[in-house]
Coordinates of C-alpha atoms and ligand atoms in Angstrom, one line a residue:
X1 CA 12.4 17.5 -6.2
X2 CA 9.8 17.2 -9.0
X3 CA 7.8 13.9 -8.9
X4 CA 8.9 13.6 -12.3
X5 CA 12.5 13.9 -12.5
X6 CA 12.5 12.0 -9.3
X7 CA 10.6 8.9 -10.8
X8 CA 11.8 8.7 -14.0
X9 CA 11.1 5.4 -16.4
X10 CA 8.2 4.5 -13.2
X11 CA 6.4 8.3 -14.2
X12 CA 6.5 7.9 -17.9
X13 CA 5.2 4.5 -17.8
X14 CA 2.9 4.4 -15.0
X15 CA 0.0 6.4 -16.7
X16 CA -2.3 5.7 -14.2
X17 CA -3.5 8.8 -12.2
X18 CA -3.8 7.7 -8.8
X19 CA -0.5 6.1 -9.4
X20 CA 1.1 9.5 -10.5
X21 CA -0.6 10.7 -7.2
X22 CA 1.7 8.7 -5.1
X23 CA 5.0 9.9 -6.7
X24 CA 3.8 13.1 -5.9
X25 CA 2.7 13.1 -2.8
X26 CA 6.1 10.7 -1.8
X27 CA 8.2 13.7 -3.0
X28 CA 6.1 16.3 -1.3
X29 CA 6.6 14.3 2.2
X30 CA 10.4 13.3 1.4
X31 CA 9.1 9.9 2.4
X32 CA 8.2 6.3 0.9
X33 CA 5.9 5.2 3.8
X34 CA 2.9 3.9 4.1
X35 CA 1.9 3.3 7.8
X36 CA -0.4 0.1 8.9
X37 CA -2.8 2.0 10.8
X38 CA -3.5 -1.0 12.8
X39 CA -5.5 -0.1 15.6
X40 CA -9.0 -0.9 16.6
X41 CA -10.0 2.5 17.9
X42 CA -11.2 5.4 15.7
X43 CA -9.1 7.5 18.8
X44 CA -6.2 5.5 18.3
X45 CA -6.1 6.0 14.5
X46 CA -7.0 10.0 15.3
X47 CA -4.1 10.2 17.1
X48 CA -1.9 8.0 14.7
X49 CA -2.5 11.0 12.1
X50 CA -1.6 13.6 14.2
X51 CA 1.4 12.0 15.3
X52 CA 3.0 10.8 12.4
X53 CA 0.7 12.4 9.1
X54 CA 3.9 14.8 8.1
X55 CA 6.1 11.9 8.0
X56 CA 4.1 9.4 5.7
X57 CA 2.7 9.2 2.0
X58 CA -0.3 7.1 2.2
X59 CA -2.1 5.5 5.6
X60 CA -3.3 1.5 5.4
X61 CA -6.4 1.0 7.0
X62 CA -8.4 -2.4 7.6
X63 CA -11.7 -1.3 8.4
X64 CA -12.9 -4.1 9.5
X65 CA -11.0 -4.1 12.6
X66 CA -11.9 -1.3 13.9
X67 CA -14.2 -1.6 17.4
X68 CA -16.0 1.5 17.2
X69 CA -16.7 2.2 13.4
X70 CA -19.1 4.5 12.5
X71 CA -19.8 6.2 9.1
X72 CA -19.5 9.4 10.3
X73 CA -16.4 8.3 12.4
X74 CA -14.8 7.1 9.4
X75 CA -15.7 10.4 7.7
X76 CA -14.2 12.7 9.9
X77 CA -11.2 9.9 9.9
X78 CA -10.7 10.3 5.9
X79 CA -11.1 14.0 6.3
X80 CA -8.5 14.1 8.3
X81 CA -5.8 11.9 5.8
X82 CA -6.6 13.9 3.3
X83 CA -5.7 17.1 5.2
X84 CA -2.3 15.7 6.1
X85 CA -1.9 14.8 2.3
X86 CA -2.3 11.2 3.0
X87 CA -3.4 8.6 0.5
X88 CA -5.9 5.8 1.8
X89 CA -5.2 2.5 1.1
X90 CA -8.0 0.1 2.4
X91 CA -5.6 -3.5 2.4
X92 CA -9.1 -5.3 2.3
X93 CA -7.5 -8.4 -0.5
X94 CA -10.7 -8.8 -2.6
X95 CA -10.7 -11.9 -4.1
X96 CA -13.5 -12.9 -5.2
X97 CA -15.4 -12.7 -9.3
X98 CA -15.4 -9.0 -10.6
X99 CA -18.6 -8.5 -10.4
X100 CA -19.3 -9.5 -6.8
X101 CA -16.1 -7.4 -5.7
X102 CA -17.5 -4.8 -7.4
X103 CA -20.3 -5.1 -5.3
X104 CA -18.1 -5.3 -2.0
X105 CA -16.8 -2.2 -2.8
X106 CA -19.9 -0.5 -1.6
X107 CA -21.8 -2.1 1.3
X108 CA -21.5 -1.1 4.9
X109 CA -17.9 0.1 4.5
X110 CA -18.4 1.8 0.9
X111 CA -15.0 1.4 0.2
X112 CA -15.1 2.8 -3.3
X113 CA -16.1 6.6 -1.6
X114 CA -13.1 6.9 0.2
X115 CA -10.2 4.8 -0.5
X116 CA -7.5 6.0 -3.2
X117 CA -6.3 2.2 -3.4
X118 CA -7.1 -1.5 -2.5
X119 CA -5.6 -5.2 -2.5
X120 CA -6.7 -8.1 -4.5
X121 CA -5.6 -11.6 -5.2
X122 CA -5.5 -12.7 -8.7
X123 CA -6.7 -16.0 -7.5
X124 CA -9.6 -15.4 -9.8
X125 CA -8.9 -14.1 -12.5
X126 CA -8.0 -10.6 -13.8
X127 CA -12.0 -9.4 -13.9
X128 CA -11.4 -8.4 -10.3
X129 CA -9.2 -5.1 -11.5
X130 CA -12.3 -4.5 -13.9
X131 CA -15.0 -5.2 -11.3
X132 CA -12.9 -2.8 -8.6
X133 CA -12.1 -0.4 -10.9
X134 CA -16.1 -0.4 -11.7
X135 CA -16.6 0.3 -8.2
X136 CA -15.1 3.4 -7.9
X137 CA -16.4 4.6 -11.1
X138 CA -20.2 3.6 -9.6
X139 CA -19.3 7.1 -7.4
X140 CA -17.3 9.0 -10.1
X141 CA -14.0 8.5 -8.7
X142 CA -10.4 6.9 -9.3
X143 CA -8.7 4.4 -7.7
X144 CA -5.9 1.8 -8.3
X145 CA -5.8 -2.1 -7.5
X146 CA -2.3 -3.5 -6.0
X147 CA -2.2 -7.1 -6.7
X148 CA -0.6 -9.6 -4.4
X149 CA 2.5 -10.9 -6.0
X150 CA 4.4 -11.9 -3.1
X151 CA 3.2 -12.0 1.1
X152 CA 5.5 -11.5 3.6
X153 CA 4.5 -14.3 5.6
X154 CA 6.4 -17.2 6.5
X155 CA 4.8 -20.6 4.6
X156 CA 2.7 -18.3 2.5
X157 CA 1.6 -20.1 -1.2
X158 CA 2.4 -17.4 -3.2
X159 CA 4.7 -19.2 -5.1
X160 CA 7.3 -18.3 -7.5
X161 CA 5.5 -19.6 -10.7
X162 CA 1.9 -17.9 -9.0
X163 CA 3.9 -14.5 -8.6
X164 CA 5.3 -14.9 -12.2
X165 CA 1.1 -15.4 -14.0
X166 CA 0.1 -12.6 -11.4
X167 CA 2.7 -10.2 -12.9
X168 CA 1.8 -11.7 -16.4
X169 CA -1.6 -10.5 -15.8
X170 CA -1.0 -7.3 -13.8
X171 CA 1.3 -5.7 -15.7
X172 CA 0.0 -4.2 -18.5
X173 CA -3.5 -3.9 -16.9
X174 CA -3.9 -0.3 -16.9
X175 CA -6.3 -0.6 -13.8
X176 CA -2.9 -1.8 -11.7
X177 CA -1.3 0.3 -9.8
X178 CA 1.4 -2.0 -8.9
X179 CA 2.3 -5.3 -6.5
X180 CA 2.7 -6.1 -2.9
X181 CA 6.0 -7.7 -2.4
X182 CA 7.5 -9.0 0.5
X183 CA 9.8 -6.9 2.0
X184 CA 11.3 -9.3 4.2
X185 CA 13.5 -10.9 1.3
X186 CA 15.4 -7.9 -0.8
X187 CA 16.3 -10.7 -2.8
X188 CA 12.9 -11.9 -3.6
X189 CA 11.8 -8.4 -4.0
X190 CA 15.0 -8.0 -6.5
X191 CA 13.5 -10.9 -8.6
X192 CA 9.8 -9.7 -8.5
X193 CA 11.1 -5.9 -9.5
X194 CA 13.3 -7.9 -12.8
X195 CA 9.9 -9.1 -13.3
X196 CA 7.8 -6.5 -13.3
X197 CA 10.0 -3.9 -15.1
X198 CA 10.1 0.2 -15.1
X199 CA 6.6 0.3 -15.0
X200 CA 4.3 -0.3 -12.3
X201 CA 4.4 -0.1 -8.4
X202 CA 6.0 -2.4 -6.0
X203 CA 4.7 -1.9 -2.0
X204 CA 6.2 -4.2 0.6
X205 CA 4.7 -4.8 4.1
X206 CA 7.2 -7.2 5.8
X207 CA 9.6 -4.1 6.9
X208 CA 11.0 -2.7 10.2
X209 CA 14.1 -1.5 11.5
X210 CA 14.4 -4.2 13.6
X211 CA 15.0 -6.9 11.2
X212 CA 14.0 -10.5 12.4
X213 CA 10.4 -12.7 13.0
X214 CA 7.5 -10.8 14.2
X215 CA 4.1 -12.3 15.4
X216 CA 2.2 -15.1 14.4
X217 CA 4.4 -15.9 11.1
X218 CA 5.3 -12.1 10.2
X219 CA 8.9 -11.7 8.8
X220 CA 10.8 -8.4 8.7
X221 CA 13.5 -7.0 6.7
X222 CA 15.1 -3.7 6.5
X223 CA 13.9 -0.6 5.2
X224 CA 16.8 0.5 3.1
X225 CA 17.4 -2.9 2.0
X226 CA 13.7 -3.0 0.5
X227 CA 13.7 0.4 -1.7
X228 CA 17.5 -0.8 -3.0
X229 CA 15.8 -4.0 -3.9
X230 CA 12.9 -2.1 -6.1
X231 CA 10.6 -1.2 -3.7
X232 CA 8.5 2.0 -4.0
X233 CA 6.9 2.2 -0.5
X234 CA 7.7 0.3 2.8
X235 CA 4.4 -0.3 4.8
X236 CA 5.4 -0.2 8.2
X237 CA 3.0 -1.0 11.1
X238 CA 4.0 -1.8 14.7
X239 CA 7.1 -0.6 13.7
X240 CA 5.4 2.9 14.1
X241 CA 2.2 2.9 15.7
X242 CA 3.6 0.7 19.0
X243 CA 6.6 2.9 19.7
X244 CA 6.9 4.5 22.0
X245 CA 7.4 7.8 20.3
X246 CA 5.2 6.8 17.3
X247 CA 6.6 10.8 15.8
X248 CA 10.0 9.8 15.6
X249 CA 10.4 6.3 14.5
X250 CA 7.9 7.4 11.5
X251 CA 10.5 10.5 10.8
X252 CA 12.8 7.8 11.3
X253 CA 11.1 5.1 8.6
X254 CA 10.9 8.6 6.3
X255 CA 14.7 9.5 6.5
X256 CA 15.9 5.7 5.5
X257 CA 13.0 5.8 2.8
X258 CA 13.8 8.8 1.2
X259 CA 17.5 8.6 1.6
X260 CA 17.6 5.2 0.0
X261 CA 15.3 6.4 -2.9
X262 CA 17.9 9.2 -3.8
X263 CA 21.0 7.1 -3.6
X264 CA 18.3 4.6 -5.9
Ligands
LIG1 P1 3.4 -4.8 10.8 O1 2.9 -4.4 12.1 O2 4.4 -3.9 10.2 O3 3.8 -6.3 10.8 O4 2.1 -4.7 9.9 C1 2.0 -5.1 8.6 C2 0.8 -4.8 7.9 O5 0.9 -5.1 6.5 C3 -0.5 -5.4 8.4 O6 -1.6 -4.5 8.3 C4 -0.8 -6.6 7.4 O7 -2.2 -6.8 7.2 C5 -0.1 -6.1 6.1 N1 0.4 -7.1 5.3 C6 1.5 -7.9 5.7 O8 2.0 -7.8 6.8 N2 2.0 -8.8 4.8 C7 1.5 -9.0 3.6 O9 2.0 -9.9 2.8 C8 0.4 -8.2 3.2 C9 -0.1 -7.3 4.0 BR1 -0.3 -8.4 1.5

């Protein structure tokens, strides 16, 4: 199916390129998936490529987490996702004054050379879009910022009048690719979608087919449930990467994606 027809009112009002990227790439793959590539090995993130790269749209990293990080490591690593037509999305939730995240954006990591999209808080202040988006045009490429509307966390402070002033903000920020979301609640996802209109992006972590609590405070809700309620792309983590066929469940995460998306 063409990206466009597919899309609809989202591709004719999200301008933004890297945004136009995703609706793409999702319709190349037949899948809405984003995968937490949560491990702290460079081998164990190889692996997670080859394994599951068909299935997915776009692969989360935290780089920071990783044990055995080298530059040339991470390299190879990005290589790689692009090969499998893979967006990177480095969930590193900048927060701090434009011009120091800016700065973050390079440093050890240099985050602005290889990631197609990051999270920030709009704790404060909109300048961070403008200081991210600076940091990607520092090295001549583009990028897009998804700001943190909702967590799926349980006693997170994300309130509803903070999500309503973060959309506020967001929305017409043409440096936005669109908002996180908790996909544990379709119906707070259903309210933050009203909010945020045609327009922009909604991404929700918080998903697994095994609805219920997860560790340490994590919440998860359904797959289908989450694209129904607005959602453009589940991110799924140990949902994928600790099965125990890691290949299947993410063909399995693709199929309820996609097939929810059409019925959409
Ligand atoms: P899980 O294994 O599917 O629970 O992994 C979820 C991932 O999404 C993990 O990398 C978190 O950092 C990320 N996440 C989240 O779980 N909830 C949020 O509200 C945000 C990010 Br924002």
């Amino acid at each position: 199916m063409q990206a466009e027809e597919a899309w609809g009112e989202r591709w004719v009002f999200n301008t933004l390129p890297m945004a136009r990227t995703y609706m793409e790439v999702a319709c190349r793959k037949q899948s809405l998936v984003c995968l937490a590539a949560d491990r702290s090995t460079m081998d164990g993130l190889n692996e997670l490529i080859d394994q599951v790269g068909p299935s997915i749209a776009a692969l989360k990293t935290h780089v920071d987490l990783v044990d055995d990080w080298t530059a040339e490591s991470w390299k190879a690593f990005c290589a790689k996702a692009a090969a499998a037509d893979l967006l990177i999305f480095e969930d590193r939730k900048f927060a701090d004054i434009g011009g120091i995240s800016r700065k973050q954006m390079a440093g050890v990591y240099d985050i602005r050379s290889w990631s197609d999209l990051v999270t920030a808080h709009l704790i404060s202040g909109p300048d961070i879009v403008d200081g991210l988006q600076a940091g990607w045009h520092d090295v001549g490429r583009e990028g897009g910022v998804l700001l943190l509307a909702q967590m799926s966390s349980r006693g997170n402070l994300l309130e509803p009048e903070y999500t309503d002033k973060v959309v506020a903000k967001g929305k017409d920020h043409a440096g936005v690719f669109g908002f996180i979301g908790n996909g544990s609640r379709p119906e707070e996802l259903a309210l933050l979608r009203a909010k945020v209109g045609e327009g922009k992006l909604i991404w929700t972590p918080g998903v697994n087919l095994a609805v219920g609590d997860g560790e340490m405070g994590q919440r998860y809700g359904d797959p289908t449930e989450a694209i129904m309620a607005g959602s453009d792309c589940i991110i799924v983590g140990s949902g994928i990467h600790k099965a125990d066929d890691p290949a299947s469940q993410a063909q399995a995460y693709a199929r309820a994606s996609w097939d929810a998306f059409v019925s959409r």
